mmCIF file of C-alpha atoms in Angstrom:
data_model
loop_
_atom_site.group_PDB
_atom_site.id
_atom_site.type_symbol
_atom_site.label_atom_id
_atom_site.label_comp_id
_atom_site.label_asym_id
_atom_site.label_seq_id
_atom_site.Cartn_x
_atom_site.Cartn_y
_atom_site.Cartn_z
ATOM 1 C CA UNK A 618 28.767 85.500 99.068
ATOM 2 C CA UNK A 619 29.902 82.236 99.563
ATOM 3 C CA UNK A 620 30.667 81.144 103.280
ATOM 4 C CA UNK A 621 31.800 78.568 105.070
ATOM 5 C CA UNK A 622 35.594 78.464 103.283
ATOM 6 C CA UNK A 623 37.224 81.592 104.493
ATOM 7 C CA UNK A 624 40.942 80.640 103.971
ATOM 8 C CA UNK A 625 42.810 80.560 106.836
ATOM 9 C CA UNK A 626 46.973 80.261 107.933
ATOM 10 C CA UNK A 627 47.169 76.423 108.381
ATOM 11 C CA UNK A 628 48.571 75.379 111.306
ATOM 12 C CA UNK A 629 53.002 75.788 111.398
ATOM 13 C CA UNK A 630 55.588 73.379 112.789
ATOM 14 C CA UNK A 631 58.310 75.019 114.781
ATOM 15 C CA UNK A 632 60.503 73.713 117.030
ATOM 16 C CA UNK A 633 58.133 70.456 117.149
ATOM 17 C CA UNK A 634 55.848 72.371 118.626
ATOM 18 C CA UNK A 635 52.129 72.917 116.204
ATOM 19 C CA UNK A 636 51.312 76.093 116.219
ATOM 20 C CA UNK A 637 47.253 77.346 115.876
ATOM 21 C CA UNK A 638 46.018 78.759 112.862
ATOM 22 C CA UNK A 639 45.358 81.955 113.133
ATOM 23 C CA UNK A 640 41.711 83.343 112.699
ATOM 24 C CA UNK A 641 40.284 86.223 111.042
ATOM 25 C CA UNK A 642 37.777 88.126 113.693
ATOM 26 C CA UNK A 643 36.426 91.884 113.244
ATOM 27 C CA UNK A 644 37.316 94.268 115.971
ATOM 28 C CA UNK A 645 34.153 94.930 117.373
ATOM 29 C CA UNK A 646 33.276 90.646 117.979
ATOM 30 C CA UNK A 647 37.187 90.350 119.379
ATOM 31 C CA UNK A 648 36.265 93.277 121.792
ATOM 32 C CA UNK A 649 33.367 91.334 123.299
ATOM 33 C CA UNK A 650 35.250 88.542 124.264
ATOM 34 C CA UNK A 651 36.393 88.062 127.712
ATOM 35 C CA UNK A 652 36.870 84.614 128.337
ATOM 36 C CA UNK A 653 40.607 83.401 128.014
ATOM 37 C CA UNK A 654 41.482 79.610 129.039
ATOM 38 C CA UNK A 655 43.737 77.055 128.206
ATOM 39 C CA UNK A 656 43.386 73.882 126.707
ATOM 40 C CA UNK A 657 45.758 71.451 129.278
ATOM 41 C CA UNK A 658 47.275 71.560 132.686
ATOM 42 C CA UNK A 659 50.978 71.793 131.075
ATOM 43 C CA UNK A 660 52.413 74.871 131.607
ATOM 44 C CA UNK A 661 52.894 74.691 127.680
ATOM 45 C CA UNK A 662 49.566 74.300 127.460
ATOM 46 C CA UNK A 663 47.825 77.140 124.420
ATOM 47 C CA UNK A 664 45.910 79.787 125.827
ATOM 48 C CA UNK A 665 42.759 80.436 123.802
ATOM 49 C CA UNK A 666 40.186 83.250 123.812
ATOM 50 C CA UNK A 667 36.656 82.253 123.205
ATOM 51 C CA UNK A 668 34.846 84.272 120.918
ATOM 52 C CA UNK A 669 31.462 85.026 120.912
ATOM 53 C CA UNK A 670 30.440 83.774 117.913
ATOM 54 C CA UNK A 671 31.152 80.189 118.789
ATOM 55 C CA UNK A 672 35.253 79.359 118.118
ATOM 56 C CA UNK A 673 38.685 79.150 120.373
ATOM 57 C CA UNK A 674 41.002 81.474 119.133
ATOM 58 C CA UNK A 675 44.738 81.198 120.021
ATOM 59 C CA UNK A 676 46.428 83.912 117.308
ATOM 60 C CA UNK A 677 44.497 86.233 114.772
ATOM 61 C CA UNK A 678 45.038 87.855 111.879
ATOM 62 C CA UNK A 679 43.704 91.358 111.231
ATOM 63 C CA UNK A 680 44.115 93.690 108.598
ATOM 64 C CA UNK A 681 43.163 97.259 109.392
ATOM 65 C CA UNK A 682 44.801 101.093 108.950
ATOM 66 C CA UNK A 683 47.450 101.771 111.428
ATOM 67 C CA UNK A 684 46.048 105.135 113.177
ATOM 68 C CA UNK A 685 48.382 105.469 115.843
ATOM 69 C CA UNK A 686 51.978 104.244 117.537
ATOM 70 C CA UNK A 687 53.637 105.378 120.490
ATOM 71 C CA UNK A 688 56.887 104.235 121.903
ATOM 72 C CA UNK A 689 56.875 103.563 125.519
ATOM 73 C CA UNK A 690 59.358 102.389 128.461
ATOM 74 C CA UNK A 691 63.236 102.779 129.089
ATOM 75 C CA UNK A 692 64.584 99.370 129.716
ATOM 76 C CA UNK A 693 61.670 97.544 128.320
ATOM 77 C CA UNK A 694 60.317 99.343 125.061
ATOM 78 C CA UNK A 695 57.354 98.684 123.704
ATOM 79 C CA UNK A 696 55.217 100.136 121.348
ATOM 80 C CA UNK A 697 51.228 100.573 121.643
ATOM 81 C CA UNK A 698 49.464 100.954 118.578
ATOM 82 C CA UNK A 699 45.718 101.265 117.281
ATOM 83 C CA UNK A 700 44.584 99.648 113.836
ATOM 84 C CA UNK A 701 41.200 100.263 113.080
ATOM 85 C CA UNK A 702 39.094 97.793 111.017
ATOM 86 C CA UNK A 703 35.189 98.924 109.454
ATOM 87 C CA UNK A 704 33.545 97.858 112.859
ATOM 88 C CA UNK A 705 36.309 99.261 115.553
ATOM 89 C CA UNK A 706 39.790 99.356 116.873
ATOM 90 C CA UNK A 707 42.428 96.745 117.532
ATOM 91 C CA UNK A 708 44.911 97.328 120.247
ATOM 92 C CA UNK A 709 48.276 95.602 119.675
ATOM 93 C CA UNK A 710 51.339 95.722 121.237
ATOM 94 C CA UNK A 711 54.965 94.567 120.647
ATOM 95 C CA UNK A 712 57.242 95.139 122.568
ATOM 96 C CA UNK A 713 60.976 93.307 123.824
ATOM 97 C CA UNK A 714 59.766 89.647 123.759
ATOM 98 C CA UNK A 715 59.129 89.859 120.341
ATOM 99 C CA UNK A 716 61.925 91.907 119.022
ATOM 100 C CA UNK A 717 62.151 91.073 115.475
ATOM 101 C CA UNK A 718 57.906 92.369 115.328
ATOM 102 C CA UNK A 719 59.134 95.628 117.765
ATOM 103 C CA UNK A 720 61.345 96.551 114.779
ATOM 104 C CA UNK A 721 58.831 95.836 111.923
ATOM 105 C CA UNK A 722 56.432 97.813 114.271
ATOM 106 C CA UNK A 723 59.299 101.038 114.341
ATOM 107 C CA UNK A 724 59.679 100.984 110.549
ATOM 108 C CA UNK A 725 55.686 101.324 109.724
ATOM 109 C CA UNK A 726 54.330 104.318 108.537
ATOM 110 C CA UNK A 727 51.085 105.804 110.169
ATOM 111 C CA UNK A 728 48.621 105.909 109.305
ATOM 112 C CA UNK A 729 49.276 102.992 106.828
ATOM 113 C CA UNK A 730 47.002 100.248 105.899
ATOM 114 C CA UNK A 731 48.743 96.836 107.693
ATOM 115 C CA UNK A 732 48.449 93.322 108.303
ATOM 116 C CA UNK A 733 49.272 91.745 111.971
ATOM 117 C CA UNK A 734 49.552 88.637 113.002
ATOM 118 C CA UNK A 735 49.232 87.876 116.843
ATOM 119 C CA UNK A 736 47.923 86.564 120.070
ATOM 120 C CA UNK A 737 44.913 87.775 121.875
ATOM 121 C CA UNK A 738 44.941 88.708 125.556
ATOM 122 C CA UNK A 739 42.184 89.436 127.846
ATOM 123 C CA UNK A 740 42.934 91.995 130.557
ATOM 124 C CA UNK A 741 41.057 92.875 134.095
ATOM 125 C CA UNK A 742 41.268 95.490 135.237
ATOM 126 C CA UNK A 743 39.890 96.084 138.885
ATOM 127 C CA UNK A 744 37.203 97.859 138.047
ATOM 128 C CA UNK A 745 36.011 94.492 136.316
ATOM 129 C CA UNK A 746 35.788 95.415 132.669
ATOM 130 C CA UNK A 747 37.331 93.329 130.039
ATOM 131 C CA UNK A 748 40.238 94.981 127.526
ATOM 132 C CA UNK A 749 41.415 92.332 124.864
ATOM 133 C CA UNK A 750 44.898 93.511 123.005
ATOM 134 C CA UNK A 751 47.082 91.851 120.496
ATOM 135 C CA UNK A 752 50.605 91.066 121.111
ATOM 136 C CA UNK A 753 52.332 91.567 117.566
ATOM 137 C CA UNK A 754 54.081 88.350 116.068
ATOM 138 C CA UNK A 755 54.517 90.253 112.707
ATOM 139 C CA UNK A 756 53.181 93.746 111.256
ATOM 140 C CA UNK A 757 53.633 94.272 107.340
ATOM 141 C CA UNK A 758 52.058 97.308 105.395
ATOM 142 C CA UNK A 759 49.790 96.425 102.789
ATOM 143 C CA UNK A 760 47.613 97.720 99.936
ATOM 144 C CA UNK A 761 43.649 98.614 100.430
ATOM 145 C CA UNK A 762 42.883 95.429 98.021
ATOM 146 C CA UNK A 763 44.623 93.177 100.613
ATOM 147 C CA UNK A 764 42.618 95.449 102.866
ATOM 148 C CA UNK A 765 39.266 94.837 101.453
ATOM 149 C CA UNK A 766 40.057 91.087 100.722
ATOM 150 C CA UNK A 767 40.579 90.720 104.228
ATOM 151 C CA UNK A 768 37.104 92.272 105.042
ATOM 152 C CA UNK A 769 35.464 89.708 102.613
ATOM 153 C CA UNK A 770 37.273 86.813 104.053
ATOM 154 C CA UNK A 771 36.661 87.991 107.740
ATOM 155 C CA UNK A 772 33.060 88.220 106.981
ATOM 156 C CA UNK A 773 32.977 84.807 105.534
ATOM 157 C CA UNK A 774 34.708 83.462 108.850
ATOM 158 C CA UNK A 775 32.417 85.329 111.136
ATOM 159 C CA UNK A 776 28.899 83.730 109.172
ATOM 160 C CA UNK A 777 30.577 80.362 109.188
ATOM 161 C CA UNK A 778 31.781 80.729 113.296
ATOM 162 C CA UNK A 779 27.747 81.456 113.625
ATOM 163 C CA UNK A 780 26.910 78.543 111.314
ATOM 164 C CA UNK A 781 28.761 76.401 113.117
ATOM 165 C CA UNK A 782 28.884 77.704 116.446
ATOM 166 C CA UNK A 783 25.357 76.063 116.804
ATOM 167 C CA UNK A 784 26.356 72.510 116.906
ATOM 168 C CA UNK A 785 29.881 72.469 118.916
ATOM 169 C CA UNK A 786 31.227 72.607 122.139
ATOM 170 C CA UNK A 787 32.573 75.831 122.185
ATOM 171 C CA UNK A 788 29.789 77.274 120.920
ATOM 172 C CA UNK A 789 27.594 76.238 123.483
ATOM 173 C CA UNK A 790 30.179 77.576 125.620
ATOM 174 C CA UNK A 791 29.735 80.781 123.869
ATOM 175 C CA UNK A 792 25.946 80.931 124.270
ATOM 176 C CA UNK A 793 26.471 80.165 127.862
ATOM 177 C CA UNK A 794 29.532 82.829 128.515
ATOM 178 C CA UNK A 795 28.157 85.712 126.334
ATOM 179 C CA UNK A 796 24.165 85.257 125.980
ATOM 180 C CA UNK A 797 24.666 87.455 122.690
ATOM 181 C CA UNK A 798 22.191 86.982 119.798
ATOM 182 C CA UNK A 799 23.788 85.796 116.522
ATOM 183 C CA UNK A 800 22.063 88.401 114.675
ATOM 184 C CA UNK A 801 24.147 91.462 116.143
ATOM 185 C CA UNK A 802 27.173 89.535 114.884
ATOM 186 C CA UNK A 803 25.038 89.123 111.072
ATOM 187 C CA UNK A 804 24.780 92.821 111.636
ATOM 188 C CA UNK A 805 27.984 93.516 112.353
ATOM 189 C CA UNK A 806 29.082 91.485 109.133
ATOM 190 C CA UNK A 807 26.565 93.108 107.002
ATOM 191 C CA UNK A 808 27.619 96.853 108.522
ATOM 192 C CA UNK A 809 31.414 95.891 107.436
ATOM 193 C CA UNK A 810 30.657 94.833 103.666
ATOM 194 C CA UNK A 811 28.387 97.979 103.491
ATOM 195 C CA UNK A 812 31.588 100.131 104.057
ATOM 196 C CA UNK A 813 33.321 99.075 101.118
ATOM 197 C CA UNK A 814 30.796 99.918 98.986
ATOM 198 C CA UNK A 815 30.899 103.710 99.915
#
C-alpha cells in the first residue's frame, strides 16, 4: 500500500474565512486524544485536537455504519448518534446550531453505512476522563465501497501522521502529551485492513 498521499478535503473559503481540511482518523486513535487547544488568542481563533499520532486536527471525516440515533431535548433538539468504524465507535452529535446537518441526521436510516463530516470536541468530565464527540457539519448515507475506500485512505493517513509525526512540532507534542508507542497505532492500522478481508 502506498502511503504518504491519502487524499484529503482541501482547505474551503467561506465567508473569507479558510476553513481546515478535514482529516481522516480511525475511531479508536480519535478516542485517545485528549488534548484540545487553539492556535491564536482571537476569539476566532481554530480549536484543534491533537492526535496521538503526531497531527492538529480541526474537522474530520469518518465513514462508518450508523448503529444508533436518538432524539433528545424540547427546546433545543439534538440528536446523539453512534457510527462505528473497524477499530471502534464515533460519537457525533447535531443538534440546533447546525440545523441544516440536524435534518440530514433525521432523514438517515439506521443502521446505514454514512459519511460525516465534523468537528472534534474533547469533554471532562469530573471524574477526569476524556470523551471526544463529533459535532455533525454534514451526514450523507453511502455505499460499503465508499465504506471500504475510506478504510484504505484512513489507513494511509494514519502511517503517514506516524511517518511524519517524527520530525514536527506537533508530533513532538504528541510524544510528550500521550507517551504512546507508534506501533499500537501500526497495529491498529493493520487490525482495520484485516477486517475487510473477512
Amino acid at each position: 500500500m502506498a502511503h504518504g498521499a491519502a487524499p484529503q478535503f482541501p482547505p474551503r473559503r467561506e465567508g473569507g474565512f479558510e476553513r481546515e481540511p478535514a482529516r481522516r482518523v480511525f475511531a479508536a486513535e480519535l478516542r485517545e486524544s485528549r488534548v484540545h487547544f487553539k492556535d491564536g488568542q482571537d476569539e476566532k481563533s481554530p480549536g484543534f485536537v491533537l492526535l496521538p499520532t503526531g497531527a492538529r486536527c480541526n474537522r474530520v471525516f469518518i465513514v462508518g455504519t450508523l448503529t444508533e440515533k436518538k432524539k433528545q431535548g424540547d427546546q433545543n433538539l439534538f440528536y446523539r448518534a453512534r457510527v462505528v468504524d473497524p477499530t471502534g465507535t464515533f460519537f457525533v452529535m447535531a443538534g440546533s446550531f447546525q440545523p441544516e446537518a440536524m435534518q440530514q441526521m433525521a432523514r438517515v436510516e439506521v443502521p446505514s453505512f454514512v459519511a460525516v463530516v465534523g468537528k472534534p470536541t474533547v469533554y471532562q468530565p469530573p471524574d477526569g476522563a476524556a470523551l471526544v464527540s463529533v459535532r455533525c457539519e454534514s451526514i450523507t448515507p453511502v455505499d460499503k465501497e465508499t465504506r471500504d475506500q475510506w478504510v484504505l485512505d484512513c489507513a494511509a493517513a494514519t502511517l503517514d501522521r506516524i511517518e511524519r509525526g517524527a520530525s514536527t512540532a506537533d508530533g513532538e507534542r504528541a510524544r510528550k502529551e500521550y507517551g504512546m508507542d507508534p506501533a499500537i497505532f501500526r497495529r491498529m492500522v493493520y487490525d482495520a485492513l484485516a477486517q475487510l478481508r473477512l
